[in-house]
Tab-separated table of N, CA, C and O in Angstrom:
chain	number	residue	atom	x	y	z
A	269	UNK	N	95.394	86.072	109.781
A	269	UNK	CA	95.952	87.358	109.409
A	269	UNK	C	95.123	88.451	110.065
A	269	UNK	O	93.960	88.154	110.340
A	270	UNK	N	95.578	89.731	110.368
A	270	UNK	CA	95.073	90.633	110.986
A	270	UNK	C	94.722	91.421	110.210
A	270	UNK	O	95.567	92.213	109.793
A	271	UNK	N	93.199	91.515	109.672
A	271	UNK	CA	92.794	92.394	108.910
A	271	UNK	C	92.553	93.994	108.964
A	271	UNK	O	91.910	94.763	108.250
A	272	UNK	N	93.557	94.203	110.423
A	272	UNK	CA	93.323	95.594	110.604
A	272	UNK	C	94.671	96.153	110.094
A	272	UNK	O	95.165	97.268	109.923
A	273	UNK	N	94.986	95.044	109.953
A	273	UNK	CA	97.204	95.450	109.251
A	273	UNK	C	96.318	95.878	107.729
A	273	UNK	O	96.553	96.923	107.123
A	274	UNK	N	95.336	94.907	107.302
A	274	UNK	CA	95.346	95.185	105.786
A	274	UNK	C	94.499	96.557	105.164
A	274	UNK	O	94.639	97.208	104.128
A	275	UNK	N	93.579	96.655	106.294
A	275	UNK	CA	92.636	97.647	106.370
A	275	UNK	C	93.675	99.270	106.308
A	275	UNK	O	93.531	100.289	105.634
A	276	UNK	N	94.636	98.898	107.276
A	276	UNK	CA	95.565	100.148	107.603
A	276	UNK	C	96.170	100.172	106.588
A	276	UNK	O	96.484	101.328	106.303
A	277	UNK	N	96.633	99.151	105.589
A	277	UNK	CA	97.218	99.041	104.636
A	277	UNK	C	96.976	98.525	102.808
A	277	UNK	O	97.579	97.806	102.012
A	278	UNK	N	95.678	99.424	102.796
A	278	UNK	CA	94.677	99.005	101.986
A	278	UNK	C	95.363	99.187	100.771
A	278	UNK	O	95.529	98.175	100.090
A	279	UNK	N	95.763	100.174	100.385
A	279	UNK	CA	96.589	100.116	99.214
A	279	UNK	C	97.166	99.716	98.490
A	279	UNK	O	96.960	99.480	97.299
A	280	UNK	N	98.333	99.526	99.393
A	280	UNK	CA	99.561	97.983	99.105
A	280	UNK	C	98.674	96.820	98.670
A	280	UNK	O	99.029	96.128	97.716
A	281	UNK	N	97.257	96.510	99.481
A	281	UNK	CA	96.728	95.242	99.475
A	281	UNK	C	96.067	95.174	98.056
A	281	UNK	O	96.210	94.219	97.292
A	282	UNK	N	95.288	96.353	97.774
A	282	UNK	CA	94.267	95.999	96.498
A	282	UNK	C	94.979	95.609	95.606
A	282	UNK	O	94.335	94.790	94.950
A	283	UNK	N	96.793	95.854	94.882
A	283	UNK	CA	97.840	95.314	94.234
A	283	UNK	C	97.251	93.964	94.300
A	283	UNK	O	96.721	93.221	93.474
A	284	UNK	N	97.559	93.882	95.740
A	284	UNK	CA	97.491	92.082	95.821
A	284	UNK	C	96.298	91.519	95.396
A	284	UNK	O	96.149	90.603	94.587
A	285	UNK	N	95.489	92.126	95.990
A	285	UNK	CA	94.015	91.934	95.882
A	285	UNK	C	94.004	91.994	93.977
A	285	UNK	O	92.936	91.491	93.628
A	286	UNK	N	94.360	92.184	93.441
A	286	UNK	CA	93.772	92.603	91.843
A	286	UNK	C	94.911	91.188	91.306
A	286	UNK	O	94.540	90.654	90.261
A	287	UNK	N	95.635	90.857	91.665
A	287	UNK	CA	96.709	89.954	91.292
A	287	UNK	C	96.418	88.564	91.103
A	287	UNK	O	96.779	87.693	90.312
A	288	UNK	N	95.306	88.675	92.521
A	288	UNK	CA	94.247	87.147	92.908
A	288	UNK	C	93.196	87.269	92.117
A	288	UNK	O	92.767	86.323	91.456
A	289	UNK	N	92.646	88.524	92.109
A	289	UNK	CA	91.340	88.349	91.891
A	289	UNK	C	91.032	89.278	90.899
A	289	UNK	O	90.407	90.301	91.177
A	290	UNK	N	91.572	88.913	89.290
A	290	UNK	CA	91.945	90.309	88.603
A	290	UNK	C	90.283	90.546	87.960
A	290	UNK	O	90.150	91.651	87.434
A	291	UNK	N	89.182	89.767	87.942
A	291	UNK	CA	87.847	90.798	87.630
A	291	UNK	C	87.318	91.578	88.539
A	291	UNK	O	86.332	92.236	88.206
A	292	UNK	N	87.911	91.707	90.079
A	292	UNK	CA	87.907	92.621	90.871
A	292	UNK	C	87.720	94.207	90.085
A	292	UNK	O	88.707	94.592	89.457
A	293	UNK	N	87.127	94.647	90.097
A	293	UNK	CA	87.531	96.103	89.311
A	293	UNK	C	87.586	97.022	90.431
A	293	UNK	O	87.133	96.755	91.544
A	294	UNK	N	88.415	98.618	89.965
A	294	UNK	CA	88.549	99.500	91.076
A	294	UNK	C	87.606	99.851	92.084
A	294	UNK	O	87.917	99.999	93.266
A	295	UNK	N	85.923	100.049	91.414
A	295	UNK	CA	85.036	100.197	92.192
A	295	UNK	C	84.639	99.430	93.129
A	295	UNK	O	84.145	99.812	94.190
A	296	UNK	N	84.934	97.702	92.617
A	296	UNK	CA	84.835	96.696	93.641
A	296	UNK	C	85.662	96.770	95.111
A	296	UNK	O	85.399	96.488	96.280
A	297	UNK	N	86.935	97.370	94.295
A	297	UNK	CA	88.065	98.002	95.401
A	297	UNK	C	87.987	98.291	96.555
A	297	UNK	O	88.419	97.782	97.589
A	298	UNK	N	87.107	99.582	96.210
A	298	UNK	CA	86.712	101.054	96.729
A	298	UNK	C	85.771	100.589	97.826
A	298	UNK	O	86.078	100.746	99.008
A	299	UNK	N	84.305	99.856	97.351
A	299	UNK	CA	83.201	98.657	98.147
A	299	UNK	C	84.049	98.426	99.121
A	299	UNK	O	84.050	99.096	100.154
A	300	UNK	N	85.050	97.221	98.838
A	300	UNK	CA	85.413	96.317	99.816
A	300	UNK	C	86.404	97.093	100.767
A	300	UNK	O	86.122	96.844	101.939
A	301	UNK	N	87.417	97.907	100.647
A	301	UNK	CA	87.857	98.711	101.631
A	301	UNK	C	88.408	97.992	102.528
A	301	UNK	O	87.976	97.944	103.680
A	302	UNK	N	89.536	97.273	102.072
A	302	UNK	CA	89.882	96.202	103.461
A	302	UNK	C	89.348	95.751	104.228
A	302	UNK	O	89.875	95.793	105.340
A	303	UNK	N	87.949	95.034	104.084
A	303	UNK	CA	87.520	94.508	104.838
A	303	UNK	C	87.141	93.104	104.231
A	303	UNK	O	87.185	93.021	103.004
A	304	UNK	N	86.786	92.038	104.926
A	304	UNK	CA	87.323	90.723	104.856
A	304	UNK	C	86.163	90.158	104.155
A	304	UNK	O	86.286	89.458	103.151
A	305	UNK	N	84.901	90.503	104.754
A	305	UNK	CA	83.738	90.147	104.961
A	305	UNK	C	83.079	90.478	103.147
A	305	UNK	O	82.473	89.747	102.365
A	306	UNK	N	83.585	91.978	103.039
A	306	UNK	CA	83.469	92.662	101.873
A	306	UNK	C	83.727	91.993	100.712
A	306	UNK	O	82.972	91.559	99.842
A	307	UNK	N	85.355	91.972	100.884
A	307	UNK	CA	85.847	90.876	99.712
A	307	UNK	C	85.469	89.457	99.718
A	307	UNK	O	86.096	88.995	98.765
A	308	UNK	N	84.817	88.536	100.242
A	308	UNK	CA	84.445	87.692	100.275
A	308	UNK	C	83.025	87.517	99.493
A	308	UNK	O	82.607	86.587	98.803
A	309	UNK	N	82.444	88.764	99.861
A	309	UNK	CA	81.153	88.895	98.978
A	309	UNK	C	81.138	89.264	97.646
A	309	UNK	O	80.326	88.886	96.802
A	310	UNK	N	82.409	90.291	97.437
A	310	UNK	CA	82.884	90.234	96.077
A	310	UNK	C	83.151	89.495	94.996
A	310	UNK	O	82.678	89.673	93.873
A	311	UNK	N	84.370	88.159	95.528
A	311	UNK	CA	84.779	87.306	95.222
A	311	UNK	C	83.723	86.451	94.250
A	311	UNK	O	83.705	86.342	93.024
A	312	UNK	N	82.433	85.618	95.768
A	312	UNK	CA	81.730	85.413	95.215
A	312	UNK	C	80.385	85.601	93.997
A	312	UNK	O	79.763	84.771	93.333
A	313	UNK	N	80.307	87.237	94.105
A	313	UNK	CA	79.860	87.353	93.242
A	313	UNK	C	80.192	87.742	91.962
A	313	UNK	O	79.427	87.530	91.021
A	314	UNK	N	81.326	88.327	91.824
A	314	UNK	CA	82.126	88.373	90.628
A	314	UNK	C	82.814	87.389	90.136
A	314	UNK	O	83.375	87.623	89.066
A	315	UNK	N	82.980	86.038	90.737
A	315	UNK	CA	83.194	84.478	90.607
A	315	UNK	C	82.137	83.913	89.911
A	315	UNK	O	82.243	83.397	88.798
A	316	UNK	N	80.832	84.032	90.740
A	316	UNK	CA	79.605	82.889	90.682
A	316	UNK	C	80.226	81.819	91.309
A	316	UNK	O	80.257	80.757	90.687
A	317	UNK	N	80.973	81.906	92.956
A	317	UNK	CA	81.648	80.596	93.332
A	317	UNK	C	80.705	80.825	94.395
A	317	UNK	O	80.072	81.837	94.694
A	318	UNK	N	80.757	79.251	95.089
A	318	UNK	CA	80.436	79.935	96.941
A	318	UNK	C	80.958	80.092	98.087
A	318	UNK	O	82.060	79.662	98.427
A	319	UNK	N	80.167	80.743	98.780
A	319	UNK	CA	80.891	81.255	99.602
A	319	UNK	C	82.251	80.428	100.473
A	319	UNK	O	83.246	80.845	101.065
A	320	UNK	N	81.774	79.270	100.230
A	320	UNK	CA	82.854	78.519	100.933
A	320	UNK	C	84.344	78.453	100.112
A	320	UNK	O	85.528	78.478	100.447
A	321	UNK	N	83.745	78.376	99.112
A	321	UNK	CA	85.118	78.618	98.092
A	321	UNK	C	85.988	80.458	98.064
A	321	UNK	O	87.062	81.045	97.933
A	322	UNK	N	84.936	80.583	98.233
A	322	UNK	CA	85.690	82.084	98.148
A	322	UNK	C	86.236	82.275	99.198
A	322	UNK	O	87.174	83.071	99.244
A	323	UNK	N	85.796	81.588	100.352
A	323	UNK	CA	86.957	81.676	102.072
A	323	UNK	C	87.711	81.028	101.759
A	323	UNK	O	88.824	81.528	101.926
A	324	UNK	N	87.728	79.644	101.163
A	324	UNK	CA	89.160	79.087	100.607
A	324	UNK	C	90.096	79.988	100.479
A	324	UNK	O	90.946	80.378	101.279
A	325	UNK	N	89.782	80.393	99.011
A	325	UNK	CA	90.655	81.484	97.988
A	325	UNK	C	91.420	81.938	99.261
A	325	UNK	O	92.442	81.471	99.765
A	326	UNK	N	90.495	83.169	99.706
A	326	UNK	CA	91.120	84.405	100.789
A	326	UNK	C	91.779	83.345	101.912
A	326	UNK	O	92.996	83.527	101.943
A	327	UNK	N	91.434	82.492	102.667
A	327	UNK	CA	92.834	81.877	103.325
A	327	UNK	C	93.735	81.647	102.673
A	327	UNK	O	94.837	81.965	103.120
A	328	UNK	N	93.655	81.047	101.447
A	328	UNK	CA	94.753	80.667	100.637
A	328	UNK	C	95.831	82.196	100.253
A	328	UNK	O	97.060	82.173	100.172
A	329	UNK	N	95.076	83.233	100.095
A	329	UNK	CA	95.809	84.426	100.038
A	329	UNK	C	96.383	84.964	101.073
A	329	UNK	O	97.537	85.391	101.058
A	330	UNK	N	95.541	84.987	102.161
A	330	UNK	CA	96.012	85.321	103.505
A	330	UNK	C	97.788	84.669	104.060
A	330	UNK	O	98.715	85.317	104.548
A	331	UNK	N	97.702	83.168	103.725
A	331	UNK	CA	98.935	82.606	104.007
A	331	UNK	C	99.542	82.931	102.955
A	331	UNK	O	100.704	82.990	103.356
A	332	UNK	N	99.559	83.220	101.726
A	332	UNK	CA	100.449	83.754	101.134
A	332	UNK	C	101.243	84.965	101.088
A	332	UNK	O	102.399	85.276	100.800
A	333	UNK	N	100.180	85.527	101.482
A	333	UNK	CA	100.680	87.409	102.027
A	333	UNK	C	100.836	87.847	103.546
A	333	UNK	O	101.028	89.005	103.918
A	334	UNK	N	100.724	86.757	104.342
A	334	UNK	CA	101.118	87.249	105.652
A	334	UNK	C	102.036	88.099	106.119
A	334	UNK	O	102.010	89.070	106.876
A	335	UNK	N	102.943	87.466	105.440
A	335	UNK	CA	104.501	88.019	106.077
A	335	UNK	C	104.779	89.479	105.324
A	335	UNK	O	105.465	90.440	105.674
A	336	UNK	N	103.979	89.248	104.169
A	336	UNK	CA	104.415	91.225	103.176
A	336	UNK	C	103.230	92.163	104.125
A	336	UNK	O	103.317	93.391	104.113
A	337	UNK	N	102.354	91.604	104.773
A	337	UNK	CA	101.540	92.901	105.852
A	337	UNK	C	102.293	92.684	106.878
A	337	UNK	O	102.672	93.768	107.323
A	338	UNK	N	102.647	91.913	107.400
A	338	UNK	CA	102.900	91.826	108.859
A	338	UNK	C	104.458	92.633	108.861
A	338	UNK	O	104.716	93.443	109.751
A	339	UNK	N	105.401	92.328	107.816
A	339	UNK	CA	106.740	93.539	107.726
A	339	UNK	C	106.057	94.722	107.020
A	339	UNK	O	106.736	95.722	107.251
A	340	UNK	N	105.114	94.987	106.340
A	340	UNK	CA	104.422	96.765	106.031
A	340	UNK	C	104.348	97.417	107.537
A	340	UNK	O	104.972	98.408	107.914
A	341	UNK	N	103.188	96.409	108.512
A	341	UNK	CA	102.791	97.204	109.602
A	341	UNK	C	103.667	97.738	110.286
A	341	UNK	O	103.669	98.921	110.628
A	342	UNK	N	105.240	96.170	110.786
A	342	UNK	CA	106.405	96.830	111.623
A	342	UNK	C	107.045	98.042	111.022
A	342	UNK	O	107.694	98.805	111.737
A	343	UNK	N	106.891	98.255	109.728
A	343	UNK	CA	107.622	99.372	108.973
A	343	UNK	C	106.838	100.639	109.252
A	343	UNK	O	107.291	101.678	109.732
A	344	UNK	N	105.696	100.411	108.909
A	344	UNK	CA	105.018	101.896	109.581
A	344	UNK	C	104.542	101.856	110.796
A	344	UNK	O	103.579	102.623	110.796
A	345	UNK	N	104.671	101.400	111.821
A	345	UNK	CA	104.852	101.343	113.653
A	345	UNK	C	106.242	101.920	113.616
A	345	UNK	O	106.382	103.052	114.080
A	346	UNK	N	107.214	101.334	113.160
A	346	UNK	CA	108.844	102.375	113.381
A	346	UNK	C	108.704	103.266	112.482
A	346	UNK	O	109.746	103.920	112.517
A	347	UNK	N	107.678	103.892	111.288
A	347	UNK	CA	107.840	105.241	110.944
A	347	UNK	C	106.906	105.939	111.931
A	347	UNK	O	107.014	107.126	112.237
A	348	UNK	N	106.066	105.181	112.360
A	348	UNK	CA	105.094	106.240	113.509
A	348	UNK	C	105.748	106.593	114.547
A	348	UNK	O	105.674	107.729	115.015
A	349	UNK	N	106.520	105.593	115.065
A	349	UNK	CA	107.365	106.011	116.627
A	349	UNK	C	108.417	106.552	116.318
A	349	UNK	O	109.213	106.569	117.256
A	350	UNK	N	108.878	107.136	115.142
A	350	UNK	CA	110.306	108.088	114.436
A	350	UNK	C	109.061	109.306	114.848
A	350	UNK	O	109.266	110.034	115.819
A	351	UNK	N	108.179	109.404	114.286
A	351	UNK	CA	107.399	110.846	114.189
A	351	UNK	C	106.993	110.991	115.528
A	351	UNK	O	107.194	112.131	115.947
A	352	UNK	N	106.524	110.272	116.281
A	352	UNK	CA	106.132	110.646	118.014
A	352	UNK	C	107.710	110.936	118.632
A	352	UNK	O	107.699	111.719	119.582
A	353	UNK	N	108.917	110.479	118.279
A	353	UNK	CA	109.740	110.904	118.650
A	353	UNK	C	110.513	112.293	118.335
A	353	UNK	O	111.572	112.675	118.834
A	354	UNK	N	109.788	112.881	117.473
A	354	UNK	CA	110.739	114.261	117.178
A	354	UNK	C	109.908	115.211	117.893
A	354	UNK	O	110.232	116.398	117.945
């Protein structure tokens, strides 16, 4: 997965993100900021899992949510090229 779709689309994601990982709290949120590396360190420490498990998890999420970032991004690439076009 392209974590710069999720990064661009951080919002939509923390939903997801709180759905998987609901002792995530907002501030943990805020920390991790779409970034991969972030939530992974989160995971594990708001788990007590390791790290290998917590890359599990997030692949395991990643293939689950591929396809809801990857149609967000095409949706806002054709709202960006509507606005470069006027």
């Amino acid at each position: 997965m392209n974590w710069d779709r999720i990064e661009g689309n951080w919002k939509q994601a923390k939903g997801k993100v709180r759905e998987q990982w609901g002792r995530l709290t907002d501030d943990h949120l805020d920390i991790i900021d779409g970034r991969r590396e972030r939530l992974l360190g989160q995971i594990q420490e708001s788990y007590g899992i390791a790290m290998e498990e917590a890359e599990k998890q997030v692949q395991a999420w990643e293939k689950r949510n591929a396809r809801a970032f990857n149609d967000a991004a095409r949706r806002t690439a054709h709202e960006n090229a509507k606005l470069i076009g006027r």
